[in-house]
Short mmCIF file of N, CA, C and O in Angstrom, two decimals:
data_model
loop_
_atom_site.label_atom_id
_atom_site.label_comp_id
_atom_site.label_asym_id
_atom_site.label_seq_id
_atom_site.Cartn_x
_atom_site.Cartn_y
_atom_site.Cartn_z
N MET A 1 42.60 81.12 236.80
CA MET A 1 42.92 81.58 238.28
C MET A 1 41.48 81.69 238.99
O MET A 1 41.38 81.52 240.07
N VAL A 2 40.34 81.54 238.21
CA VAL A 2 38.99 81.78 238.67
C VAL A 2 38.39 80.40 238.57
O VAL A 2 38.40 79.83 237.58
N GLN A 3 37.62 79.94 239.87
CA GLN A 3 36.90 78.81 239.58
C GLN A 3 35.55 78.88 240.40
O GLN A 3 35.43 80.03 241.19
N THR A 4 34.89 78.10 240.44
CA THR A 4 33.46 78.11 241.51
C THR A 4 33.95 77.82 242.70
O THR A 4 35.00 77.36 243.08
N ALA A 5 33.04 78.25 243.56
CA ALA A 5 33.23 78.01 245.02
C ALA A 5 33.41 76.61 245.57
O ALA A 5 34.05 76.15 246.25
N GLU A 6 32.44 75.88 244.83
CA GLU A 6 32.58 74.46 245.00
C GLU A 6 33.85 73.83 244.63
O GLU A 6 34.37 72.93 245.39
N LYS A 7 34.43 74.19 243.36
CA LYS A 7 35.84 73.55 243.10
C LYS A 7 36.98 74.12 243.94
O LYS A 7 37.87 73.59 244.27
N GLY A 8 36.73 75.48 244.52
CA GLY A 8 37.73 75.90 245.45
C GLY A 8 37.71 75.26 246.78
O GLY A 8 38.54 75.25 247.37
N ALA A 9 36.58 74.79 247.13
CA ALA A 9 36.53 74.29 248.53
C ALA A 9 36.82 72.90 248.40
O ALA A 9 37.18 72.21 249.33
N TYR A 10 36.88 72.35 247.55
CA TYR A 10 36.98 70.84 247.27
C TYR A 10 38.21 70.22 248.09
O TYR A 10 38.13 69.29 248.72
N PRO A 11 39.50 70.84 248.02
CA PRO A 11 40.52 70.27 248.69
C PRO A 11 40.36 70.27 250.14
O PRO A 11 40.53 69.14 250.75
N GLU A 12 39.87 71.12 250.83
CA GLU A 12 39.49 71.28 252.10
C GLU A 12 38.29 70.05 252.51
O GLU A 12 38.68 69.35 253.52
N VAL A 13 37.33 70.01 251.81
CA VAL A 13 36.44 69.01 252.01
C VAL A 13 37.03 67.70 252.05
O VAL A 13 36.83 66.63 252.70
N MET A 14 37.86 67.50 250.64
CA MET A 14 38.43 66.23 250.68
C MET A 14 39.25 65.76 251.84
O MET A 14 39.26 64.65 252.20
N CYS A 15 40.10 66.80 252.28
CA CYS A 15 40.89 66.34 253.46
C CYS A 15 40.23 66.24 254.60
O CYS A 15 40.53 65.43 255.46
N ALA A 16 39.14 66.67 254.89
CA ALA A 16 38.26 66.72 256.04
C ALA A 16 37.56 65.18 256.01
O ALA A 16 37.03 64.67 257.15
N THR A 17 37.29 64.75 254.96
CA THR A 17 36.27 63.58 254.71
C THR A 17 36.86 62.27 254.04
O THR A 17 36.45 61.20 254.54
N GLN A 18 37.99 62.30 253.53
CA GLN A 18 38.55 61.26 252.59
C GLN A 18 39.66 60.48 253.67
O GLN A 18 40.49 60.94 254.19
N ASP A 19 39.19 59.27 253.72
CA ASP A 19 40.08 58.28 254.31
C ASP A 19 41.58 58.01 253.68
O ASP A 19 41.32 57.99 252.36
N GLY A 20 42.64 57.83 254.03
CA GLY A 20 43.85 57.33 253.64
C GLY A 20 44.70 58.42 252.92
O GLY A 20 45.67 57.96 252.18
N LEU A 21 44.40 59.46 253.32
CA LEU A 21 45.31 60.60 252.97
C LEU A 21 46.63 60.73 253.90
O LEU A 21 46.34 60.45 255.05
N GLN A 22 47.73 61.05 253.29
CA GLN A 22 49.03 61.17 253.87
C GLN A 22 49.01 62.42 255.01
O GLN A 22 48.56 63.49 254.48
N GLN A 23 49.44 62.04 256.08
CA GLN A 23 49.47 63.14 257.02
C GLN A 23 50.75 64.27 256.59
O GLN A 23 51.58 63.71 256.15
N ARG A 24 50.52 65.59 257.26
CA ARG A 24 51.54 66.38 256.85
C ARG A 24 51.83 66.46 255.35
O ARG A 24 53.07 66.33 255.00
N ALA A 25 50.81 66.46 254.62
CA ALA A 25 50.86 66.68 253.17
C ALA A 25 49.85 67.84 252.63
O ALA A 25 49.22 68.16 253.35
N LEU A 26 50.18 68.24 251.44
CA LEU A 26 49.51 69.26 250.99
C LEU A 26 48.59 68.64 249.74
O LEU A 26 49.29 68.00 248.86
N TYR A 27 47.51 69.06 249.97
CA TYR A 27 46.57 68.45 249.02
C TYR A 27 45.88 69.80 248.15
O TYR A 27 45.46 70.57 248.84
N GLY A 28 46.04 69.67 246.89
CA GLY A 28 45.23 70.89 246.11
C GLY A 28 45.46 70.68 244.59
O GLY A 28 45.66 69.52 244.23
N PRO A 29 45.35 71.73 243.89
CA PRO A 29 45.61 71.47 242.39
C PRO A 29 46.97 70.82 242.12
O PRO A 29 47.98 71.26 242.72
N THR A 30 46.90 70.13 241.22
CA THR A 30 48.09 69.37 240.78
C THR A 30 48.53 69.86 239.12
O THR A 30 49.65 69.29 238.67
N GLY A 31 47.76 70.69 238.59
CA GLY A 31 48.27 71.16 237.10
C GLY A 31 49.13 72.04 237.13
O GLY A 31 50.08 72.29 238.02
N ARG A 32 49.03 73.04 236.11
CA ARG A 32 50.00 74.15 236.04
C ARG A 32 50.38 74.75 237.17
O ARG A 32 49.68 75.35 237.86
N MET A 33 51.79 74.55 237.65
CA MET A 33 52.40 75.12 238.73
C MET A 33 51.54 75.09 239.97
O MET A 33 51.58 75.91 240.86
N GLU A 34 50.77 73.97 239.95
CA GLU A 34 49.90 73.74 241.13
C GLU A 34 49.04 74.72 241.55
O GLU A 34 48.63 75.05 242.68
N PHE A 35 48.54 75.54 240.51
CA PHE A 35 47.38 76.62 240.74
C PHE A 35 45.96 76.17 239.93
O PHE A 35 45.25 76.72 240.47
N ALA A 36 46.19 75.19 239.30
CA ALA A 36 44.93 74.84 238.50
C ALA A 36 44.95 73.30 238.33
O ALA A 36 46.11 72.78 238.59
N GLY A 37 43.94 72.75 237.75
CA GLY A 37 43.88 71.36 237.58
C GLY A 37 43.30 70.47 238.48
O GLY A 37 42.74 70.95 239.63
N PRO A 38 43.48 69.16 238.49
CA PRO A 38 42.75 68.19 239.18
C PRO A 38 43.50 68.26 240.64
O PRO A 38 44.69 68.57 240.78
N VAL A 39 42.70 67.81 241.62
CA VAL A 39 43.16 68.02 242.97
C VAL A 39 44.00 66.53 243.28
O VAL A 39 43.46 65.61 242.89
N GLY A 40 44.90 66.74 243.91
CA GLY A 40 45.89 65.51 244.46
C GLY A 40 46.81 66.03 245.47
O GLY A 40 46.90 67.09 246.01
N LYS A 41 47.79 65.43 245.65
CA LYS A 41 49.00 65.40 246.63
C LYS A 41 49.85 66.41 245.85
O LYS A 41 50.43 66.10 244.85
N GLY A 42 50.10 67.61 246.43
CA GLY A 42 51.04 68.62 245.94
C GLY A 42 52.57 68.36 246.42
O GLY A 42 52.89 67.52 247.07
N THR A 43 53.05 69.47 246.17
CA THR A 43 54.72 69.53 246.62
C THR A 43 54.85 70.36 247.95
O THR A 43 54.32 71.51 247.94
N LEU A 44 55.34 69.77 248.86
CA LEU A 44 55.81 70.67 250.01
C LEU A 44 57.28 70.97 249.89
O LEU A 44 58.18 69.83 249.72
N GLU A 45 57.65 72.20 250.14
CA GLU A 45 59.03 72.78 250.16
C GLU A 45 59.84 71.90 251.49
O GLU A 45 59.16 71.61 252.45
N PRO A 46 61.20 71.58 251.54
CA PRO A 46 61.69 71.11 252.75
C PRO A 46 61.49 71.78 254.01
O PRO A 46 61.44 71.23 255.16
N HIS A 47 61.68 73.28 253.94
CA HIS A 47 61.18 74.01 254.92
C HIS A 47 59.95 73.96 255.53
O HIS A 47 59.70 74.10 256.79
N ALA A 48 59.07 73.30 255.01
CA ALA A 48 57.75 72.90 255.56
C ALA A 48 57.75 72.01 256.79
O ALA A 48 57.00 71.82 257.57
N TYR A 49 58.89 71.13 256.74
CA TYR A 49 59.00 70.09 257.79
C TYR A 49 60.16 70.42 258.76
O TYR A 49 60.55 69.94 259.67
N ASP A 50 60.66 71.84 258.75
CA ASP A 50 61.59 72.35 259.59
C ASP A 50 60.95 72.88 260.83
O ASP A 50 60.28 74.05 260.87
N LYS A 51 61.18 72.09 261.90
CA LYS A 51 60.27 72.52 263.30
C LYS A 51 60.54 73.93 263.73
O LYS A 51 59.52 74.74 264.04
N PRO A 52 61.86 74.41 263.66
CA PRO A 52 61.97 75.80 264.24
C PRO A 52 61.31 76.71 263.23
O PRO A 52 60.73 77.84 263.68
N VAL A 53 61.27 76.51 261.72
CA VAL A 53 60.52 77.36 261.16
C VAL A 53 59.08 77.48 261.33
O VAL A 53 58.37 78.37 261.43
N MET A 54 58.59 76.05 261.56
CA MET A 54 56.94 75.96 261.99
C MET A 54 56.83 76.73 263.33
O MET A 54 55.67 77.53 263.23
N VAL A 55 57.68 76.76 264.15
CA VAL A 55 57.28 77.34 265.49
C VAL A 55 57.31 78.82 265.39
O VAL A 55 56.53 79.54 265.89
N ARG A 56 58.12 79.39 264.52
CA ARG A 56 58.39 80.76 264.19
C ARG A 56 57.15 81.18 263.63
O ARG A 56 56.45 82.43 263.86
N LEU A 57 56.72 80.48 262.62
CA LEU A 57 55.46 81.01 261.84
C LEU A 57 54.35 80.90 262.54
O LEU A 57 53.52 81.89 262.59
N TRP A 58 54.17 79.99 263.48
CA TRP A 58 52.96 79.83 264.31
C TRP A 58 52.73 81.14 265.24
O TRP A 58 52.00 81.74 265.51
N GLU A 59 54.09 81.35 265.94
CA GLU A 59 54.28 82.34 266.83
C GLU A 59 53.87 83.86 266.17
O GLU A 59 53.17 84.67 266.63
N ARG A 60 54.44 84.16 264.89
CA ARG A 60 54.27 85.32 264.25
C ARG A 60 52.74 85.22 263.78
O ARG A 60 52.25 86.45 263.84
N SER A 61 52.09 84.16 263.40
CA SER A 61 50.78 84.08 263.06
C SER A 61 49.75 84.60 264.30
O SER A 61 48.93 85.72 263.94
N GLU A 62 50.12 84.19 265.22
CA GLU A 62 49.26 84.50 266.66
C GLU A 62 49.63 86.00 266.85
O GLU A 62 48.71 86.85 267.21
N LYS A 63 50.84 86.51 266.60
CA LYS A 63 50.99 87.91 267.11
C LYS A 63 50.41 88.69 266.13
O LYS A 63 49.87 89.75 266.46
N ASP A 64 50.50 88.63 264.72
CA ASP A 64 49.94 89.38 263.56
C ASP A 64 48.44 89.24 263.76
O ASP A 64 47.61 90.43 263.43
N THR A 65 47.88 88.19 264.18
CA THR A 65 46.41 88.11 264.12
C THR A 65 45.76 88.64 265.53
O THR A 65 44.63 88.69 265.49
N GLY A 66 46.53 88.45 266.52
CA GLY A 66 46.11 89.00 267.82
C GLY A 66 45.35 87.82 268.44
O GLY A 66 44.68 87.97 269.35
N PHE A 67 45.37 86.55 268.00
CA PHE A 67 44.78 85.35 268.40
C PHE A 67 45.73 84.34 268.95
O PHE A 67 46.56 84.01 268.27
N ASN A 68 45.54 83.97 270.36
CA ASN A 68 46.51 83.00 270.75
C ASN A 68 45.50 81.67 271.10
O ASN A 68 44.61 81.64 271.77
N TRP A 69 46.00 80.52 270.57
CA TRP A 69 45.58 79.32 270.55
C TRP A 69 45.83 78.57 272.01
O TRP A 69 44.98 77.75 272.28
N ALA A 70 46.62 78.96 272.77
CA ALA A 70 46.87 78.48 273.91
C ALA A 70 45.74 78.46 274.88
O ALA A 70 45.22 79.47 275.04
N LEU A 71 45.50 77.55 275.58
CA LEU A 71 44.49 77.56 276.71
C LEU A 71 45.18 77.80 278.01
O LEU A 71 45.90 77.22 278.25
#
């Protein structure tokens, strides 16, 4: 469960810089229970594509953090 900062940051850097990655996908560890191992395309549960769930999560996140992204 412990890794270097470089390895921990790799999925974010990869997603920001690598061409050809699938949109609306999860990239991170692909090994044991997707907690460790090489970085690749992970598993997204069906509710991750559920628009009403996405909206509720976004609204809840803004409420709980006190930060509103709307301009």
